Coordinates of C-alpha atoms in Angstrom, one line a residue:
M102 CA -79.6 -121.6 2.6
S103 CA -83.2 -122.6 3.1
K104 CA -86.1 -120.8 1.4
V105 CA -86.7 -117.2 2.6
D106 CA -90.2 -115.9 2.9
V107 CA -89.5 -112.2 3.4
T108 CA -86.4 -110.0 3.0
A109 CA -86.5 -106.8 5.0
I110 CA -84.5 -104.1 3.2
V111 CA -83.3 -101.2 5.3
N112 CA -82.0 -98.2 3.4
A113 CA -79.3 -96.5 5.5
H114 CA -77.3 -93.4 4.8
R115 CA -76.0 -91.2 7.7
E116 CA -78.6 -91.8 10.3
G117 CA -76.1 -92.6 13.1
L118 CA -77.7 -93.4 16.4
L119 CA -81.2 -93.1 14.9
L120 CA -80.7 -96.4 13.2
K121 CA -80.8 -98.3 16.5
P122 CA -84.6 -98.0 17.1
T123 CA -85.2 -98.7 13.4
L124 CA -83.2 -102.0 13.6
D125 CA -84.8 -102.8 16.9
S126 CA -88.2 -102.6 15.3
V127 CA -87.0 -105.0 12.6
R128 CA -85.8 -107.4 15.2
R129 CA -89.2 -107.4 16.9
C130 CA -90.9 -107.9 13.6
F131 CA -88.7 -110.9 12.9
E132 CA -89.5 -112.4 16.3
S133 CA -93.2 -112.2 15.5
A134 CA -92.6 -113.7 12.0
R135 CA -90.6 -116.6 13.3
E136 CA -93.4 -117.4 15.8
K137 CA -95.5 -117.9 12.7
N138 CA -92.8 -120.1 11.1
L139 CA -91.8 -117.5 8.5
T140 CA -88.2 -117.4 7.4
V141 CA -86.9 -113.9 7.2
E142 CA -83.6 -112.1 6.4
L143 CA -82.3 -108.6 6.8
L144 CA -80.3 -106.6 4.2
V145 CA -79.0 -103.2 5.3
A146 CA -78.2 -101.2 2.1
M147 CA -75.6 -98.7 3.3
D148 CA -75.2 -96.0 0.7
R149 CA -72.3 -93.7 1.4
S150 CA -72.7 -94.1 5.1
D151 CA -70.5 -92.4 7.7
E152 CA -68.4 -94.3 10.3
L153 CA -70.9 -93.8 13.1
T154 CA -73.7 -95.3 11.1
K155 CA -71.5 -98.2 10.1
E156 CA -70.7 -98.9 13.7
V157 CA -74.3 -98.7 14.8
V158 CA -75.4 -101.1 12.2
Q159 CA -72.6 -103.6 13.0
R160 CA -73.5 -103.6 16.7
C161 CA -77.3 -103.8 16.1
I162 CA -77.4 -106.6 13.5
A163 CA -75.2 -108.8 15.8
G164 CA -78.5 -109.6 17.6
I165 CA -80.4 -110.4 14.4
D166 CA -80.1 -113.8 12.7
N167 CA -79.7 -113.9 9.0
A168 CA -78.6 -110.3 8.5
R169 CA -76.2 -108.9 5.9
I170 CA -74.7 -105.5 5.3
I171 CA -74.6 -104.3 1.6
P172 CA -72.1 -101.4 1.1
M173 CA -73.2 -99.1 -1.8
D174 CA -72.0 -96.0 -3.4
Y175 CA -74.8 -94.7 -5.6
G176 CA -76.2 -91.6 -3.9
D177 CA -79.6 -92.5 -5.1
V178 CA -82.3 -94.3 -2.9
G179 CA -84.2 -95.7 -5.9
H180 CA -81.1 -97.3 -7.3
C181 CA -80.2 -98.7 -3.9
R182 CA -83.6 -100.3 -3.5
N183 CA -83.3 -101.9 -6.9
Q184 CA -79.9 -103.3 -6.2
A185 CA -80.9 -104.6 -2.8
A186 CA -83.9 -106.3 -4.3
L187 CA -81.6 -108.1 -6.8
L188 CA -79.6 -109.5 -3.8
A189 CA -82.7 -110.4 -1.7
Q190 CA -83.4 -114.1 -1.3
G191 CA -87.0 -113.7 -0.1
E192 CA -90.1 -114.3 -2.0
Y193 CA -91.3 -110.9 -0.8
V194 CA -89.4 -107.7 0.1
A195 CA -90.4 -105.1 2.7
F196 CA -88.7 -101.7 2.7
L197 CA -87.9 -99.6 5.7
D198 CA -85.9 -96.3 5.7
G199 CA -83.1 -96.0 8.2
D200 CA -84.8 -93.6 10.7
D201 CA -88.4 -95.0 10.5
L202 CA -90.1 -97.8 12.5
W203 CA -92.3 -100.8 11.8
E204 CA -94.9 -102.1 14.2
R205 CA -94.4 -105.6 15.4
S206 CA -97.1 -107.3 13.3
W207 CA -96.3 -105.7 10.0
I208 CA -94.4 -108.6 8.3
V209 CA -96.8 -111.3 9.5
K210 CA -100.0 -109.4 8.5
A211 CA -98.6 -108.3 5.1
F212 CA -97.4 -111.8 4.3
D213 CA -100.7 -113.4 5.2
M214 CA -102.6 -110.8 3.0
A215 CA -100.2 -111.3 0.1
R216 CA -100.6 -115.1 0.2
S217 CA -104.4 -115.0 0.5
D218 CA -104.9 -113.0 -2.7
P219 CA -103.7 -114.4 -6.1
R220 CA -103.4 -110.9 -7.7
E221 CA -100.2 -108.9 -7.8
L222 CA -100.3 -106.7 -4.7
V223 CA -98.3 -103.8 -3.4
L224 CA -99.1 -103.6 0.3
H225 CA -99.1 -100.6 2.6
P226 CA -100.0 -100.0 6.2
E227 CA -103.4 -98.4 7.0
L228 CA -101.7 -95.3 8.6
N229 CA -98.5 -93.5 9.1
V230 CA -97.6 -91.6 12.2
Y231 CA -95.1 -88.8 11.3
F232 CA -93.1 -87.6 14.3
G233 CA -90.2 -85.1 14.7
H234 CA -90.5 -82.0 12.5
D235 CA -94.1 -81.3 11.4
P236 CA -95.8 -84.3 13.2
H237 CA -99.1 -85.5 11.7
V238 CA -101.0 -88.7 10.7
F239 CA -101.2 -89.8 7.1
V240 CA -103.9 -92.4 6.3
H241 CA -103.2 -94.6 3.2
I242 CA -106.0 -95.1 0.7
D243 CA -106.8 -98.5 -0.8
S244 CA -106.9 -98.4 -4.6
E245 CA -110.1 -100.5 -4.5
S246 CA -111.8 -98.1 -2.1
E247 CA -114.7 -96.0 -3.3
A248 CA -112.7 -93.0 -2.1
F249 CA -109.8 -93.8 -4.5
D250 CA -109.5 -91.4 -7.4
L251 CA -107.0 -92.4 -10.1
A252 CA -106.8 -88.8 -11.4
G253 CA -105.7 -87.6 -7.9
L254 CA -102.4 -89.5 -8.4
A255 CA -101.4 -86.9 -11.0
L256 CA -101.3 -84.4 -8.1
V257 CA -100.3 -86.3 -5.0
N258 CA -98.6 -89.5 -4.0
Y259 CA -101.1 -91.7 -2.2
W260 CA -98.6 -94.1 -0.7
T261 CA -95.2 -94.0 1.0
S262 CA -92.2 -96.1 -0.2
L263 CA -92.3 -98.5 2.8
C264 CA -94.2 -101.1 0.9
F265 CA -94.4 -104.9 0.9
V266 CA -94.2 -106.5 -2.6
R267 CA -93.2 -109.6 -4.4
K268 CA -89.5 -109.6 -5.2
D269 CA -89.8 -110.7 -8.8
F270 CA -92.4 -108.0 -9.5
L271 CA -90.0 -105.4 -8.1
V272 CA -87.1 -106.7 -10.2
E273 CA -89.2 -106.6 -13.3
N274 CA -90.4 -103.1 -12.4
P275 CA -87.5 -101.2 -10.8
Y276 CA -87.7 -97.8 -9.1
P277 CA -86.9 -94.8 -11.2
E278 CA -83.8 -92.8 -10.3
T279 CA -83.7 -89.3 -9.1
D280 CA -82.2 -86.6 -11.2
L281 CA -82.6 -83.2 -9.6
L282 CA -80.9 -81.3 -12.5
A283 CA -83.4 -82.8 -14.9
Q284 CA -86.2 -82.2 -12.3
M285 CA -87.1 -85.8 -12.2
G286 CA -87.7 -87.1 -8.7
Y287 CA -90.2 -88.6 -6.2
E288 CA -89.0 -92.1 -7.0
D289 CA -91.7 -93.7 -4.7
W290 CA -94.4 -91.7 -6.4
G291 CA -93.1 -92.7 -9.9
W292 CA -92.9 -96.3 -8.9
N293 CA -96.4 -96.3 -7.4
L294 CA -97.6 -95.2 -10.8
K295 CA -95.5 -97.7 -12.6
A296 CA -96.8 -100.6 -10.4
I297 CA -100.4 -99.7 -11.4
S298 CA -99.4 -99.7 -15.1
A299 CA -97.8 -103.1 -14.6
G300 CA -101.1 -104.5 -13.3
A301 CA -100.5 -104.3 -9.5
V302 CA -103.2 -103.4 -7.0
H303 CA -102.2 -101.1 -4.1
K304 CA -103.9 -102.5 -0.9
C305 CA -103.8 -101.5 2.8
V306 CA -103.2 -104.1 5.5
K307 CA -105.8 -103.6 8.1
G308 CA -104.6 -102.9 11.6
T309 CA -101.1 -101.9 10.7
G310 CA -99.1 -98.7 10.9
H311 CA -95.6 -97.2 10.5
A312 CA -93.9 -94.4 12.4
I313 CA -92.0 -92.1 10.1
R314 CA -89.5 -89.5 11.2
M315 CA -89.8 -86.0 9.7
K316 CA -86.6 -84.1 9.3
R317 CA -86.1 -80.4 8.5
V318 CA -83.8 -81.4 5.6
S319 CA -84.8 -84.5 3.6
L320 CA -84.8 -85.8 0.1
V321 CA -88.5 -85.0 -0.3
R322 CA -87.9 -81.4 0.6
Q323 CA -84.8 -81.2 -1.7
T324 CA -86.9 -82.7 -4.6
S325 CA -89.7 -80.3 -4.0
S326 CA -87.3 -77.3 -3.9
A327 CA -85.8 -78.4 -7.2
G328 CA -89.3 -78.3 -8.9
C329 CA -89.2 -82.0 -9.7
I330 CA -92.0 -84.1 -11.0
A331 CA -92.5 -87.9 -10.8
E332 CA -91.4 -90.1 -13.7
P333 CA -94.1 -89.8 -16.4
S334 CA -96.6 -92.7 -16.5
D335 CA -99.1 -94.0 -19.1
I336 CA -101.8 -94.9 -16.6
F337 CA -103.7 -91.6 -17.2
S338 CA -103.8 -91.9 -21.0
N339 CA -104.7 -95.5 -20.7
A340 CA -107.6 -94.6 -18.3
L341 CA -108.8 -92.0 -20.8
K342 CA -108.7 -94.5 -23.7
K343 CA -110.6 -97.1 -21.6
K344 CA -113.3 -94.5 -20.8
Q345 CA -113.5 -93.4 -24.4
R346 CA -114.0 -97.1 -25.5
G347 CA -116.8 -97.4 -22.9
V348 CA -118.5 -94.3 -24.2
K349 CA -118.3 -95.5 -27.8
S350 CA -119.7 -98.9 -26.7
K351 CA -122.7 -97.3 -25.0
L352 CA -123.3 -95.1 -28.1
R353 CA -123.4 -98.2 -30.4
I354 CA -125.8 -99.9 -28.0
A355 CA -128.0 -96.8 -27.9
A356 CA -128.0 -96.6 -31.7

């Protein structure tokens, strides 16, 4: 198989007919990517999916070149993302949940931005349009923006899980798993913290957006009801140590 630039990973569960518009959005993204001579592949990670969902996927990927179905039995979205990343052949991976939508230019614009910056980047769209239950708009913040406050990450997750990232970085820094009984969850929040600790920069790709379906019952709501917290991170203690070193340095200069 020839070199693959981007692997699209769709996490599927029991979405049924809702998967069709999701996979249609991937197909449109792939068309735009190929117009720019990018090589792309699709992995559909099907974790404990029902028969309807399996049938929808099989029918939809028939019209998508270079697509594979990966059956899984983990019951954990973080674990599924990690395993799919191991199987990806792309230099970069881009995540999409089974009932959400990409805009047509997402892969092209994210790839161009990743290639134009030598740093380790985790890329996000500028905004997310939530539809269905509790519709609203969520604007992502760039970690290099003046409005970015690292301390705020202790209270709220700034970015969704539908990111674009280098595959090798993801393999080296896998998603944490959810354990509701131990009150450990929010795998995307925990991973966003881990990515910063590992030296990555969270950036927004200008002019891009995702559409995210809001459901009455979701993993986020279950995680919140269980009183979970994100996996602990050392970024806050490291930030305090860095600030303390800066204060001591100023005191020495003043003395």
